[in-house]
PDB file of N, CA and C in Angstrom:
ATOM      1  N   MET A   1       0.058 -58.374   3.335  1.00  0.00           N
ATOM      2  CA  MET A   1       1.042 -58.987   2.463  1.00  0.00           C
ATOM      3  C   MET A   1       0.455 -59.027   1.061  1.00  0.00           C
ATOM      4  N   SER A   2       1.183 -58.486   0.130  1.00  0.00           N
ATOM      5  CA  SER A   2       0.700 -58.462  -1.252  1.00  0.00           C
ATOM      6  C   SER A   2       0.765 -59.862  -1.859  1.00  0.00           C
ATOM      7  N   MET A   3       0.060 -60.030  -2.942  1.00  0.00           N
ATOM      8  CA  MET A   3       0.064 -61.324  -3.621  1.00  0.00           C
ATOM      9  C   MET A   3       1.467 -61.662  -4.134  1.00  0.00           C
ATOM     10  N   ASP A   4       2.211 -60.657  -4.579  1.00  0.00           N
ATOM     11  CA  ASP A   4       3.580 -60.890  -5.047  1.00  0.00           C
ATOM     12  C   ASP A   4       4.457 -61.414  -3.910  1.00  0.00           C
ATOM     13  N   GLU A   5       4.307 -60.824  -2.721  1.00  0.00           N
ATOM     14  CA  GLU A   5       5.095 -61.257  -1.573  1.00  0.00           C
ATOM     15  C   GLU A   5       4.703 -62.672  -1.148  1.00  0.00           C
ATOM     16  N   LYS A   6       3.411 -62.973  -1.185  1.00  0.00           N
ATOM     17  CA  LYS A   6       2.952 -64.328  -0.853  1.00  0.00           C
ATOM     18  C   LYS A   6       3.513 -65.326  -1.866  1.00  0.00           C
ATOM     19  N   PHE A   7       3.502 -64.947  -3.136  1.00  0.00           N
ATOM     20  CA  PHE A   7       4.037 -65.815  -4.185  1.00  0.00           C
ATOM     21  C   PHE A   7       5.530 -66.060  -3.974  1.00  0.00           C
ATOM     22  N   GLU A   8       6.266 -65.000  -3.636  1.00  0.00           N
ATOM     23  CA  GLU A   8       7.698 -65.128  -3.383  1.00  0.00           C
ATOM     24  C   GLU A   8       7.979 -66.067  -2.224  1.00  0.00           C
ATOM     25  N   ALA A   9       7.222 -65.906  -1.133  1.00  0.00           N
ATOM     26  CA  ALA A   9       7.411 -66.758   0.037  1.00  0.00           C
ATOM     27  C   ALA A   9       7.092 -68.208  -0.302  1.00  0.00           C
ATOM     28  N   LYS A  10       6.029 -68.433  -1.052  1.00  0.00           N
ATOM     29  CA  LYS A  10       5.654 -69.800  -1.430  1.00  0.00           C
ATOM     30  C   LYS A  10       6.706 -70.407  -2.355  1.00  0.00           C
ATOM     31  N   ALA A  11       7.226 -69.612  -3.282  1.00  0.00           N
ATOM     32  CA  ALA A  11       8.260 -70.098  -4.195  1.00  0.00           C
ATOM     33  C   ALA A  11       9.526 -70.464  -3.416  1.00  0.00           C
ATOM     34  N   GLU A  12       9.883 -69.639  -2.437  1.00  0.00           N
ATOM     35  CA  GLU A  12      11.065 -69.926  -1.626  1.00  0.00           C
ATOM     36  C   GLU A  12      10.843 -71.201  -0.809  1.00  0.00           C
ATOM     37  N   ASP A  13       9.630 -71.381  -0.295  1.00  0.00           N
ATOM     38  CA  ASP A  13       9.303 -72.590   0.456  1.00  0.00           C
ATOM     39  C   ASP A  13       9.425 -73.832  -0.432  1.00  0.00           C
ATOM     40  N   LEU A  14       8.846 -73.757  -1.617  1.00  0.00           N
ATOM     41  CA  LEU A  14       8.903 -74.903  -2.531  1.00  0.00           C
ATOM     42  C   LEU A  14      10.337 -75.197  -2.971  1.00  0.00           C
ATOM     43  N   GLY A  15      11.092 -74.147  -3.218  1.00  0.00           N
ATOM     44  CA  GLY A  15      12.498 -74.325  -3.571  1.00  0.00           C
ATOM     45  C   GLY A  15      13.277 -74.979  -2.440  1.00  0.00           C
ATOM     46  N   GLY A  16      12.965 -74.573  -1.229  1.00  0.00           N
ATOM     47  CA  GLY A  16      13.608 -75.170  -0.059  1.00  0.00           C
ATOM     48  C   GLY A  16      13.263 -76.642   0.086  1.00  0.00           C
ATOM     49  N   LYS A  17      12.009 -76.974  -0.169  1.00  0.00           N
ATOM     50  CA  LYS A  17      11.597 -78.378  -0.098  1.00  0.00           C
ATOM     51  C   LYS A  17      12.323 -79.206  -1.153  1.00  0.00           C
ATOM     52  N   ALA A  18      12.479 -78.625  -2.337  1.00  0.00           N
ATOM     53  CA  ALA A  18      13.189 -79.325  -3.403  1.00  0.00           C
ATOM     54  C   ALA A  18      14.656 -79.533  -3.033  1.00  0.00           C
ATOM     55  N   LYS A  19      15.290 -78.496  -2.480  1.00  0.00           N
ATOM     56  CA  LYS A  19      16.684 -78.612  -2.059  1.00  0.00           C
ATOM     57  C   LYS A  19      16.836 -79.674  -0.973  1.00  0.00           C
ATOM     58  N   GLU A  20      15.928 -79.629  -0.005  1.00  0.00           N
ATOM     59  CA  GLU A  20      15.994 -80.589   1.086  1.00  0.00           C
ATOM     60  C   GLU A  20      15.866 -82.020   0.554  1.00  0.00           C
ATOM     61  N   ALA A  21      14.920 -82.224  -0.341  1.00  0.00           N
ATOM     62  CA  ALA A  21      14.714 -83.556  -0.917  1.00  0.00           C
ATOM     63  C   ALA A  21      15.930 -84.002  -1.727  1.00  0.00           C
ATOM     64  N   ALA A  22      16.487 -83.085  -2.512  1.00  0.00           N
ATOM     65  CA  ALA A  22      17.675 -83.422  -3.306  1.00  0.00           C
ATOM     66  C   ALA A  22      18.846 -83.775  -2.395  1.00  0.00           C
ATOM     67  N   GLY A  23      18.984 -83.024  -1.326  1.00  0.00           N
ATOM     68  CA  GLY A  23      20.049 -83.306  -0.373  1.00  0.00           C
ATOM     69  C   GLY A  23      19.864 -84.649   0.307  1.00  0.00           C
ATOM     70  N   ARG A  24      18.617 -84.949   0.639  1.00  0.00           N
ATOM     71  CA  ARG A  24      18.318 -86.224   1.275  1.00  0.00           C
ATOM     72  C   ARG A  24      18.619 -87.387   0.323  1.00  0.00           C
ATOM     73  N   LEU A  25      18.200 -87.231  -0.932  1.00  0.00           N
ATOM     74  CA  LEU A  25      18.414 -88.294  -1.921  1.00  0.00           C
ATOM     75  C   LEU A  25      19.881 -88.511  -2.245  1.00  0.00           C
ATOM     76  N   SER A  26      20.647 -87.427  -2.286  1.00  0.00           N
ATOM     77  CA  SER A  26      22.057 -87.525  -2.659  1.00  0.00           C
ATOM     78  C   SER A  26      22.976 -87.721  -1.464  1.00  0.00           C
ATOM     79  N   GLY A  27      22.411 -87.603  -0.263  1.00  0.00           N
ATOM     80  CA  GLY A  27      23.242 -87.725   0.933  1.00  0.00           C
ATOM     81  C   GLY A  27      24.023 -86.466   1.244  1.00  0.00           C
ATOM     82  N   ASP A  28      23.668 -85.353   0.622  1.00  0.00           N
ATOM     83  CA  ASP A  28      24.355 -84.075   0.814  1.00  0.00           C
ATOM     84  C   ASP A  28      23.691 -83.335   1.980  1.00  0.00           C
ATOM     85  N   GLU A  29      24.293 -83.430   3.147  1.00  0.00           N
ATOM     86  CA  GLU A  29      23.713 -82.818   4.346  1.00  0.00           C
ATOM     87  C   GLU A  29      23.672 -81.297   4.247  1.00  0.00           C
ATOM     88  N   ARG A  30      24.648 -80.715   3.585  1.00  0.00           N
ATOM     89  CA  ARG A  30      24.688 -79.253   3.441  1.00  0.00           C
ATOM     90  C   ARG A  30      23.510 -78.761   2.597  1.00  0.00           C
ATOM     91  N   LEU A  31      23.231 -79.444   1.488  1.00  0.00           N
ATOM     92  CA  LEU A  31      22.112 -79.065   0.636  1.00  0.00           C
ATOM     93  C   LEU A  31      20.787 -79.256   1.377  1.00  0.00           C
ATOM     94  N   GLN A  32      20.708 -80.318   2.132  1.00  0.00           N
ATOM     95  CA  GLN A  32      19.506 -80.581   2.922  1.00  0.00           C
ATOM     96  C   GLN A  32      19.295 -79.460   3.945  1.00  0.00           C
ATOM     97  N   ALA A  33      20.358 -79.030   4.601  1.00  0.00           N
ATOM     98  CA  ALA A  33      20.271 -77.942   5.582  1.00  0.00           C
ATOM     99  C   ALA A  33      19.888 -76.625   4.913  1.00  0.00           C
ATOM    100  N   GLU A  34      20.443 -76.370   3.722  1.00  0.00           N
ATOM    101  CA  GLU A  34      20.086 -75.151   2.987  1.00  0.00           C
ATOM    102  C   GLU A  34      18.586 -75.144   2.669  1.00  0.00           C
ATOM    103  N   GLY A  35      18.071 -76.296   2.286  1.00  0.00           N
ATOM    104  CA  GLY A  35      16.651 -76.405   1.983  1.00  0.00           C
ATOM    105  C   GLY A  35      15.793 -76.104   3.197  1.00  0.00           C
ATOM    106  N   LYS A  36      16.192 -76.639   4.343  1.00  0.00           N
ATOM    107  CA  LYS A  36      15.444 -76.372   5.577  1.00  0.00           C
ATOM    108  C   LYS A  36      15.512 -74.895   5.946  1.00  0.00           C
ATOM    109  N   THR A  37      16.677 -74.288   5.725  1.00  0.00           N
ATOM    110  CA  THR A  37      16.834 -72.860   6.012  1.00  0.00           C
ATOM    111  C   THR A  37      15.942 -72.021   5.101  1.00  0.00           C
ATOM    112  N   ASP A  38      15.900 -72.368   3.829  1.00  0.00           N
ATOM    113  CA  ASP A  38      15.041 -71.643   2.890  1.00  0.00           C
ATOM    114  C   ASP A  38      13.572 -71.751   3.304  1.00  0.00           C
ATOM    115  N   GLN A  39      13.157 -72.922   3.748  1.00  0.00           N
ATOM    116  CA  GLN A  39      11.778 -73.109   4.187  1.00  0.00           C
ATOM    117  C   GLN A  39      11.484 -72.269   5.432  1.00  0.00           C
ATOM    118  N   ALA A  40      12.432 -72.218   6.352  1.00  0.00           N
ATOM    119  CA  ALA A  40      12.246 -71.427   7.567  1.00  0.00           C
ATOM    120  C   ALA A  40      12.157 -69.938   7.241  1.00  0.00           C
ATOM    121  N   LYS A  41      13.009 -69.471   6.326  1.00  0.00           N
ATOM    122  CA  LYS A  41      12.959 -68.059   5.927  1.00  0.00           C
ATOM    123  C   LYS A  41      11.613 -67.729   5.290  1.00  0.00           C
ATOM    124  N   ALA A  42      11.106 -68.634   4.470  1.00  0.00           N
ATOM    125  CA  ALA A  42       9.813 -68.408   3.825  1.00  0.00           C
ATOM    126  C   ALA A  42       8.699 -68.347   4.867  1.00  0.00           C
ATOM    127  N   ALA A  43       8.761 -69.204   5.861  1.00  0.00           N
ATOM    128  CA  ALA A  43       7.745 -69.215   6.912  1.00  0.00           C
ATOM    129  C   ALA A  43       7.771 -67.915   7.708  1.00  0.00           C
ATOM    130  N   VAL A  44       8.963 -67.407   7.978  1.00  0.00           N
ATOM    131  CA  VAL A  44       9.090 -66.145   8.717  1.00  0.00           C
ATOM    132  C   VAL A  44       8.531 -64.994   7.884  1.00  0.00           C
ATOM    133  N   LYS A  45       8.881 -64.953   6.604  1.00  0.00           N
ATOM    134  CA  LYS A  45       8.356 -63.893   5.732  1.00  0.00           C
ATOM    135  C   LYS A  45       6.834 -63.919   5.693  1.00  0.00           C
ATOM    136  N   ASP A  46       6.272 -65.114   5.602  1.00  0.00           N
ATOM    137  CA  ASP A  46       4.824 -65.265   5.549  1.00  0.00           C
ATOM    138  C   ASP A  46       4.184 -64.796   6.853  1.00  0.00           C
ATOM    139  N   ALA A  47       4.759 -65.204   7.983  1.00  0.00           N
ATOM    140  CA  ALA A  47       4.213 -64.820   9.283  1.00  0.00           C
ATOM    141  C   ALA A  47       4.299 -63.306   9.506  1.00  0.00           C
ATOM    142  N   VAL A  48       5.417 -62.714   9.146  1.00  0.00           N
ATOM    143  CA  VAL A  48       5.589 -61.261   9.299  1.00  0.00           C
ATOM    144  C   VAL A  48       4.606 -60.529   8.397  1.00  0.00           C
ATOM    145  N   GLY A  49       4.465 -60.994   7.179  1.00  0.00           N
ATOM    146  CA  GLY A  49       3.519 -60.363   6.256  1.00  0.00           C
ATOM    147  C   GLY A  49       2.097 -60.425   6.765  1.00  0.00           C
ATOM    148  N   ASP A  50       1.705 -61.564   7.323  1.00  0.00           N
ATOM    149  CA  ASP A  50       0.362 -61.703   7.879  1.00  0.00           C
ATOM    150  C   ASP A  50       0.168 -60.783   9.083  1.00  0.00           C
ATOM    151  N   ALA A  51       1.188 -60.680   9.933  1.00  0.00           N
ATOM    152  CA  ALA A  51       1.096 -59.810  11.107  1.00  0.00           C
ATOM    153  C   ALA A  51       0.963 -58.347  10.690  1.00  0.00           C
ATOM    154  N   VAL A  52       1.721 -57.952   9.688  1.00  0.00           N
ATOM    155  CA  VAL A  52       1.647 -56.571   9.192  1.00  0.00           C
ATOM    156  C   VAL A  52       0.256 -56.301   8.616  1.00  0.00           C
ATOM    157  N   ALA A  53      -0.271 -57.247   7.877  1.00  0.00           N
ATOM    158  CA  ALA A  53      -1.609 -57.080   7.290  1.00  0.00           C
ATOM    159  C   ALA A  53      -2.666 -56.950   8.378  1.00  0.00           C
ATOM    160  N   LYS A  54      -2.554 -57.757   9.420  1.00  0.00           N
ATOM    161  CA  LYS A  54      -3.517 -57.681  10.531  1.00  0.00           C
ATOM    162  C   LYS A  54      -3.400 -56.345  11.257  1.00  0.00           C
ATOM    163  N   LEU A  55      -2.183 -55.889  11.445  1.00  0.00           N
ATOM    164  CA  LEU A  55      -1.964 -54.616  12.121  1.00  0.00           C
ATOM    165  C   LEU A  55      -2.548 -53.467  11.295  1.00  0.00           C
ATOM    166  N   ARG A  56      -2.302 -53.510   9.995  1.00  0.00           N
ATOM    167  CA  ARG A  56      -2.854 -52.462   9.131  1.00  0.00           C
ATOM    168  C   ARG A  56      -4.382 -52.496   9.165  1.00  0.00           C
ATOM    169  N   GLY A  57      -4.947 -53.684   9.178  1.00  0.00           N
ATOM    170  CA  GLY A  57      -6.405 -53.817   9.264  1.00  0.00           C
ATOM    171  C   GLY A  57      -6.947 -53.261  10.566  1.00  0.00           C
ATOM    172  N   ALA A  58      -6.235 -53.523  11.656  1.00  0.00           N
ATOM    173  CA  ALA A  58      -6.665 -53.024  12.963  1.00  0.00           C
ATOM    174  C   ALA A  58      -6.574 -51.506  13.027  1.00  0.00           C
ATOM    175  N   LEU A  59      -5.621 -50.945  12.313  1.00  0.00           N
ATOM    176  CA  LEU A  59      -5.448 -49.501  12.303  1.00  0.00           C
ATOM    177  C   LEU A  59      -6.290 -48.822  11.228  1.00  0.00           C
ATOM    178  N   GLY A  60      -6.997 -49.640  10.446  1.00  0.00           N
ATOM    179  CA  GLY A  60      -7.857 -49.088   9.394  1.00  0.00           C
ATOM    180  C   GLY A  60      -7.074 -48.581   8.207  1.00  0.00           C
ATOM    181  N   LYS A  61      -5.899 -49.155   7.970  1.00  0.00           N
ATOM    182  CA  LYS A  61      -5.053 -48.710   6.855  1.00  0.00           C
ATOM    183  C   LYS A  61      -4.907 -49.816   5.828  1.00  0.00           C
ATOM    184  N   ASP A  62      -5.987 -50.455   5.474  1.00  0.00           N
ATOM    185  CA  ASP A  62      -5.963 -51.553   4.498  1.00  0.00           C
ATOM    186  C   ASP A  62      -5.392 -51.029   3.260  1.00  0.00           C
TER     187      ASP A  62
END
């Protein structure tokens, strides 16, 4: 996973946390759910990127 991809995933995670918090504070369940979804998508991107990096390392294609 490149540094740009890691940065994107982290930014999406932080944005999701902000949305979730805003939704919680305002009582907006939809915004809160969107925030949780954004965080989950970021976690999946991060996990897939790490798996791809490990696979490339195992295959000697760093």
